[in-house]
Amino acid sequence: MKKNILYLGIAVIIGLLGGYLLFGNNSDSATQLSDTHDHSEAAATQMWTCSMHPQIMKSEPGDCPICGMDLIPAETGAEGLSANEIKMTENAMALANIQTSIVGSVTVSNEDGMISLSGKIAENEENNAIQASYFEGRLERLNVSYDGQKVNKGQLLATIYSPNLVAAQQELITAASLKESQPALYNAVRNKLKLWKLSGSQINSIESSGKVRENFPIYATVSGTVAMVMASEGDYLKQGQPILKVSNLNSVWAEFDAYENQISQFNKGQKIKVATNAYPNKEFDAVISFIDPVLNTNTRTVTVRTTLNNKENLFKPGMFVTGKIKGTIQTIEESLSIPATAVLWTGERSLVYIKTNPNEAIFEMREVTIGARNGDNFTITSGLKNGDEVVTNGTFTVDAAAQLQGKKSMMNKSGGKTMTGHEGHIGTQGGAENKANTTSLMKIKLPIEFQEKFQPVLSAYLKMKDAFIASDTKQVSILAKVTSTTLKTIDRKRLGKMEQSHIKKSIETLDDIAKSDNLKNQREHLVMLNENIVPIAMSLKDIDFKLYVQKCPMANNNKGAVWLSTEKDIRNPYYGEQMLTCGSVIEEIK
């Protein structure tokens, strides 16, 4: 028994000694190990993002508020990278399905000579007519009040009070009593009324009744569709002043943009097949009727036009079309070609992202010059070389990640953090206090008088924008018409050519929105409208309310699109309730 107790005591002593040797001298190390694994500070700075929506940044893991996917750790550093380089995690690459391909020279052979062009339906200006007032007077009543209304020849358009016409009628009644003795005077008075486009029956009615009409009717001299209402009730019209612009849409123009290097392929009278998304199973045969003799120096394209029969009213002005033409010359050439999905276009620049390190997910933004489009590919004339590895799928995701890391990006030439519509949930660590950077939208100079009269246009636009948010198609059409009408009242004579182009394009797009009863189509036109109207708003010096320029990176087929709002909180007009808070504030207009 005593021997067992002795053995037990020895075992205890040995165990204590071993524990001391193993752990006693390492208390400091244990403390250091504990200190080393204290992630309290790291946890405070670790941000979480969505691989599909990198504009989302949160301070803790969870679900993406847009797509519901699990958030992933965001990159915490990018040491050693230049301002136009971005590093992403392999996990984010995989989840966002980012794909790349190697650029190489390809032989572009047009053996069948077929060339594909993109274009748009436009009014046939040869069929346009101006309905004018042939005598001075006050417009008492206008029976045609909106664009798109049909009119027929002989239809009552308006009623005018004309002092000169009242006097001329009195002269006729007096001359009629003297026509036997003074036939020359009588005929001169009748001819005067005929020059004012009064018919023989109208003149005879005045003469036989002996009564003067104070308000005189104006009848349509042509049939067609009202393209523009150019006067309002109460206006005092001068002789020859336009009242309506009437377009006969029985035939329309399809206008295509042809690149400079394609000009030699086209001749007047050449056959062309026209197709449109509205009728995907139809092709329309036509011939080239006009080739613009002047090159557009901004786009380096010329207009190629054909005239289409539209008696069945299939084509609407503004509708996108494609044309296929068999070129006059078969071409075989070496060129660099990349998928169109690789290119980000800002309206001023064409950008791609190149993978610079084969072993790491590091991408460099690079500006390129694109040439002709061949199917789903662009020809690259400068900016790339053989062997470059470009992002061909998920390009916008890479660009959005660059914005979050304060790198140069599509809409941010100089770099620096941008603010997203969800950063209000982040706190100070996430950069919610960062100010929005200036966008690449170009500001323009505007006369003070124009700026004052443009504010009612802004008010109408903002109401229309709210209707887009509510996805109210009918209200969008009504408010687009109101905005267009308000914009048309502004005198644009003192504006420069570029400014007038912005206004003209805004009016055309607003009219397209007003005519459409399809919300998706209206939102497509809203992209174009904002590209023209936002630069104008950004150039206003003194407005009655603060405006925010906001941008949705998902709109316009992931190319991004902007809009104006008086509220800092994001309410997306391109998606409505579907993605109501998707977007970012990119500039404030005070």
PDB file of N, CA and C in Angstrom, residues 11-60:
ATOM      1  N   ALA A  11       4.447  10.031  -9.689  1.00  0.00           N
ATOM      2  CA  ALA A  11       3.764  10.363 -10.959  1.00  0.00           C
ATOM      3  C   ALA A  11       3.244  11.791 -10.948  1.00  0.00           C
ATOM      4  N   VAL A  12       2.714  12.201  -9.793  1.00  0.00           N
ATOM      5  CA  VAL A  12       2.179  13.566  -9.696  1.00  0.00           C
ATOM      6  C   VAL A  12       3.291  14.591  -9.851  1.00  0.00           C
ATOM      7  N   ILE A  13       4.435  14.282  -9.179  1.00  0.00           N
ATOM      8  CA  ILE A  13       5.571  15.224  -9.273  1.00  0.00           C
ATOM      9  C   ILE A  13       6.067  15.341 -10.711  1.00  0.00           C
ATOM     10  N   ILE A  14       6.169  14.166 -11.367  1.00  0.00           N
ATOM     11  CA  ILE A  14       6.619  14.174 -12.774  1.00  0.00           C
ATOM     12  C   ILE A  14       5.649  14.969 -13.657  1.00  0.00           C
ATOM     13  N   GLY A  15       4.316  14.783 -13.425  1.00  0.00           N
ATOM     14  CA  GLY A  15       3.305  15.512 -14.223  1.00  0.00           C
ATOM     15  C   GLY A  15       3.409  17.000 -14.024  1.00  0.00           C
ATOM     16  N   LEU A  16       3.579  17.422 -12.769  1.00  0.00           N
ATOM     17  CA  LEU A  16       3.700  18.856 -12.495  1.00  0.00           C
ATOM     18  C   LEU A  16       4.947  19.440 -13.134  1.00  0.00           C
ATOM     19  N   LEU A  17       6.061  18.663 -13.020  1.00  0.00           N
ATOM     20  CA  LEU A  17       7.309  19.128 -13.616  1.00  0.00           C
ATOM     21  C   LEU A  17       7.176  19.261 -15.137  1.00  0.00           C
ATOM     22  N   GLY A  18       6.518  18.253 -15.782  1.00  0.00           N
ATOM     23  CA  GLY A  18       6.334  18.309 -17.243  1.00  0.00           C
ATOM     24  C   GLY A  18       5.469  19.484 -17.662  1.00  0.00           C
ATOM     25  N   GLY A  19       4.409  19.731 -16.895  1.00  0.00           N
ATOM     26  CA  GLY A  19       3.533  20.875 -17.224  1.00  0.00           C
ATOM     27  C   GLY A  19       4.266  22.193 -17.124  1.00  0.00           C
ATOM     28  N   TYR A  20       5.141  22.265 -16.073  1.00  0.00           N
ATOM     29  CA  TYR A  20       5.890  23.514 -15.929  1.00  0.00           C
ATOM     30  C   TYR A  20       6.825  23.734 -17.109  1.00  0.00           C
ATOM     31  N   LEU A  21       7.500  22.601 -17.476  1.00  0.00           N
ATOM     32  CA  LEU A  21       8.444  22.715 -18.594  1.00  0.00           C
ATOM     33  C   LEU A  21       7.737  23.086 -19.904  1.00  0.00           C
ATOM     34  N   LEU A  22       6.512  22.543 -20.098  1.00  0.00           N
ATOM     35  CA  LEU A  22       5.788  22.806 -21.355  1.00  0.00           C
ATOM     36  C   LEU A  22       5.142  24.180 -21.399  1.00  0.00           C
ATOM     37  N   PHE A  23       4.546  24.610 -20.304  1.00  0.00           N
ATOM     38  CA  PHE A  23       3.713  25.823 -20.339  1.00  0.00           C
ATOM     39  C   PHE A  23       4.202  26.952 -19.445  1.00  0.00           C
ATOM     40  N   GLY A  24       4.958  26.579 -18.377  1.00  0.00           N
ATOM     41  CA  GLY A  24       5.307  27.623 -17.426  1.00  0.00           C
ATOM     42  C   GLY A  24       6.129  28.734 -18.016  1.00  0.00           C
ATOM     43  N   ASN A  25       7.139  28.405 -18.819  1.00  0.00           N
ATOM     44  CA  ASN A  25       8.011  29.416 -19.385  1.00  0.00           C
ATOM     45  C   ASN A  25       7.409  30.112 -20.586  1.00  0.00           C
ATOM     46  N   ASN A  26       6.237  29.675 -21.055  1.00  0.00           N
ATOM     47  CA  ASN A  26       5.642  30.251 -22.267  1.00  0.00           C
ATOM     48  C   ASN A  26       4.457  31.147 -21.980  1.00  0.00           C
ATOM     49  N   SER A  27       4.362  31.617 -20.746  1.00  0.00           N
ATOM     50  CA  SER A  27       3.234  32.498 -20.423  1.00  0.00           C
ATOM     51  C   SER A  27       3.264  33.758 -21.247  1.00  0.00           C
ATOM     52  N   ASP A  28       4.483  34.278 -21.473  1.00  0.00           N
ATOM     53  CA  ASP A  28       4.594  35.479 -22.292  1.00  0.00           C
ATOM     54  C   ASP A  28       4.228  35.194 -23.734  1.00  0.00           C
ATOM     55  N   SER A  29       4.643  33.999 -24.185  1.00  0.00           N
ATOM     56  CA  SER A  29       4.315  33.616 -25.561  1.00  0.00           C
ATOM     57  C   SER A  29       2.827  33.473 -25.737  1.00  0.00           C
ATOM     58  N   ALA A  30       2.184  32.876 -24.693  1.00  0.00           N
ATOM     59  CA  ALA A  30       0.737  32.721 -24.776  1.00  0.00           C
ATOM     60  C   ALA A  30       0.048  34.068 -24.838  1.00  0.00           C
ATOM     61  N   THR A  31       0.607  34.976 -24.009  1.00  0.00           N
ATOM     62  CA  THR A  31       0.030  36.334 -24.036  1.00  0.00           C
ATOM     63  C   THR A  31       0.213  36.957 -25.407  1.00  0.00           C
ATOM     64  N   GLN A  32       1.432  36.741 -26.001  1.00  0.00           N
ATOM     65  CA  GLN A  32       1.688  37.296 -27.323  1.00  0.00           C
ATOM     66  C   GLN A  32       0.782  36.671 -28.367  1.00  0.00           C
ATOM     67  N   LEU A  33       0.571  35.323 -28.220  1.00  0.00           N
ATOM     68  CA  LEU A  33      -0.302  34.632 -29.175  1.00  0.00           C
ATOM     69  C   LEU A  33      -1.711  35.181 -29.105  1.00  0.00           C
ATOM     70  N   SER A  34      -2.136  35.419 -27.838  1.00  0.00           N
ATOM     71  CA  SER A  34      -3.478  35.987 -27.667  1.00  0.00           C
ATOM     72  C   SER A  34      -3.560  37.368 -28.291  1.00  0.00           C
ATOM     73  N   ASP A  35      -2.472  38.146 -28.103  1.00  0.00           N
ATOM     74  CA  ASP A  35      -2.467  39.489 -28.680  1.00  0.00           C
ATOM     75  C   ASP A  35      -2.448  39.410 -30.204  1.00  0.00           C
ATOM     76  N   THR A  36      -1.691  38.425 -30.711  1.00  0.00           N
ATOM     77  CA  THR A  36      -1.577  38.313 -32.165  1.00  0.00           C
ATOM     78  C   THR A  36      -2.914  38.019 -32.804  1.00  0.00           C
ATOM     79  N   HIS A  37      -3.772  37.243 -32.125  1.00  0.00           N
ATOM     80  CA  HIS A  37      -5.032  36.845 -32.712  1.00  0.00           C
ATOM     81  C   HIS A  37      -6.199  37.700 -32.248  1.00  0.00           C
ATOM     82  N   ASP A  38      -5.879  38.861 -31.724  1.00  0.00           N
ATOM     83  CA  ASP A  38      -6.954  39.797 -31.349  1.00  0.00           C
ATOM     84  C   ASP A  38      -7.386  40.554 -32.590  1.00  0.00           C
ATOM     85  N   HIS A  39      -8.528  40.189 -33.175  1.00  0.00           N
ATOM     86  CA  HIS A  39      -8.986  40.788 -34.432  1.00  0.00           C
ATOM     87  C   HIS A  39      -9.999  41.901 -34.187  1.00  0.00           C
ATOM     88  N   SER A  40     -10.028  42.428 -32.975  1.00  0.00           N
ATOM     89  CA  SER A  40     -11.041  43.453 -32.701  1.00  0.00           C
ATOM     90  C   SER A  40     -10.881  44.648 -33.613  1.00  0.00           C
ATOM     91  N   GLU A  41      -9.622  45.017 -33.889  1.00  0.00           N
ATOM     92  CA  GLU A  41      -9.395  46.172 -34.761  1.00  0.00           C
ATOM     93  C   GLU A  41      -9.677  45.812 -36.207  1.00  0.00           C
ATOM     94  N   ALA A  42      -9.211  44.588 -36.585  1.00  0.00           N
ATOM     95  CA  ALA A  42      -9.456  44.158 -37.966  1.00  0.00           C
ATOM     96  C   ALA A  42     -10.940  44.012 -38.226  1.00  0.00           C
ATOM     97  N   ALA A  43     -11.647  43.480 -37.202  1.00  0.00           N
ATOM     98  CA  ALA A  43     -13.087  43.288 -37.386  1.00  0.00           C
ATOM     99  C   ALA A  43     -13.794  44.602 -37.570  1.00  0.00           C
ATOM    100  N   ALA A  44     -13.226  45.664 -36.938  1.00  0.00           N
ATOM    101  CA  ALA A  44     -13.884  46.970 -37.044  1.00  0.00           C
ATOM    102  C   ALA A  44     -13.723  47.567 -38.427  1.00  0.00           C
ATOM    103  N   THR A  45     -12.607  47.160 -39.154  1.00  0.00           N
ATOM    104  CA  THR A  45     -12.356  47.756 -40.463  1.00  0.00           C
ATOM    105  C   THR A  45     -12.724  46.830 -41.606  1.00  0.00           C
ATOM    106  N   GLN A  46     -12.963  45.554 -41.322  1.00  0.00           N
ATOM    107  CA  GLN A  46     -13.317  44.611 -42.383  1.00  0.00           C
ATOM    108  C   GLN A  46     -14.696  44.935 -42.943  1.00  0.00           C
ATOM    109  N   MET A  47     -14.758  45.170 -44.255  1.00  0.00           N
ATOM    110  CA  MET A  47     -16.017  45.484 -44.918  1.00  0.00           C
ATOM    111  C   MET A  47     -16.440  44.281 -45.762  1.00  0.00           C
ATOM    112  N   TRP A  48     -17.731  44.188 -45.991  1.00  0.00           N
ATOM    113  CA  TRP A  48     -18.317  43.093 -46.752  1.00  0.00           C
ATOM    114  C   TRP A  48     -19.056  43.642 -47.952  1.00  0.00           C
ATOM    115  N   THR A  49     -18.891  42.976 -49.101  1.00  0.00           N
ATOM    116  CA  THR A  49     -19.494  43.455 -50.346  1.00  0.00           C
ATOM    117  C   THR A  49     -20.156  42.294 -51.077  1.00  0.00           C
ATOM    118  N   CYS A  50     -20.863  42.638 -52.140  1.00  0.00           N
ATOM    119  CA  CYS A  50     -21.524  41.636 -52.980  1.00  0.00           C
ATOM    120  C   CYS A  50     -20.727  41.460 -54.258  1.00  0.00           C
ATOM    121  N   SER A  51     -20.455  40.232 -54.632  1.00  0.00           N
ATOM    122  CA  SER A  51     -19.666  39.982 -55.839  1.00  0.00           C
ATOM    123  C   SER A  51     -20.381  40.448 -57.094  1.00  0.00           C
ATOM    124  N   MET A  52     -21.711  40.446 -57.078  1.00  0.00           N
ATOM    125  CA  MET A  52     -22.481  40.862 -58.245  1.00  0.00           C
ATOM    126  C   MET A  52     -22.807  42.344 -58.208  1.00  0.00           C
ATOM    127  N   HIS A  53     -22.818  42.933 -57.024  1.00  0.00           N
ATOM    128  CA  HIS A  53     -23.143  44.357 -56.873  1.00  0.00           C
ATOM    129  C   HIS A  53     -22.100  44.995 -55.959  1.00  0.00           C
ATOM    130  N   PRO A  54     -20.885  45.225 -56.462  1.00  0.00           N
ATOM    131  CA  PRO A  54     -19.798  45.706 -55.599  1.00  0.00           C
ATOM    132  C   PRO A  54     -20.020  47.104 -55.050  1.00  0.00           C
ATOM    133  N   GLN A  55     -21.094  47.812 -55.482  1.00  0.00           N
ATOM    134  CA  GLN A  55     -21.413  49.094 -54.854  1.00  0.00           C
ATOM    135  C   GLN A  55     -21.957  48.917 -53.443  1.00  0.00           C
ATOM    136  N   ILE A  56     -22.361  47.676 -53.111  1.00  0.00           N
ATOM    137  CA  ILE A  56     -22.859  47.389 -51.762  1.00  0.00           C
ATOM    138  C   ILE A  56     -21.664  47.195 -50.830  1.00  0.00           C
ATOM    139  N   MET A  57     -21.601  47.968 -49.750  1.00  0.00           N
ATOM    140  CA  MET A  57     -20.552  47.818 -48.746  1.00  0.00           C
ATOM    141  C   MET A  57     -21.194  47.866 -47.368  1.00  0.00           C
ATOM    142  N   LYS A  58     -20.940  46.820 -46.542  1.00  0.00           N
ATOM    143  CA  LYS A  58     -21.473  46.779 -45.191  1.00  0.00           C
ATOM    144  C   LYS A  58     -20.366  46.390 -44.211  1.00  0.00           C
ATOM    145  N   SER A  59     -20.572  46.756 -42.945  1.00  0.00           N
ATOM    146  CA  SER A  59     -19.566  46.517 -41.930  1.00  0.00           C
ATOM    147  C   SER A  59     -19.668  45.128 -41.316  1.00  0.00           C
ATOM    148  N   GLU A  60     -20.665  44.345 -41.709  1.00  0.00           N
ATOM    149  CA  GLU A  60     -20.816  42.998 -41.169  1.00  0.00           C
ATOM    150  C   GLU A  60     -21.392  42.083 -42.243  1.00  0.00           C
TER     151      GLU A  60
END
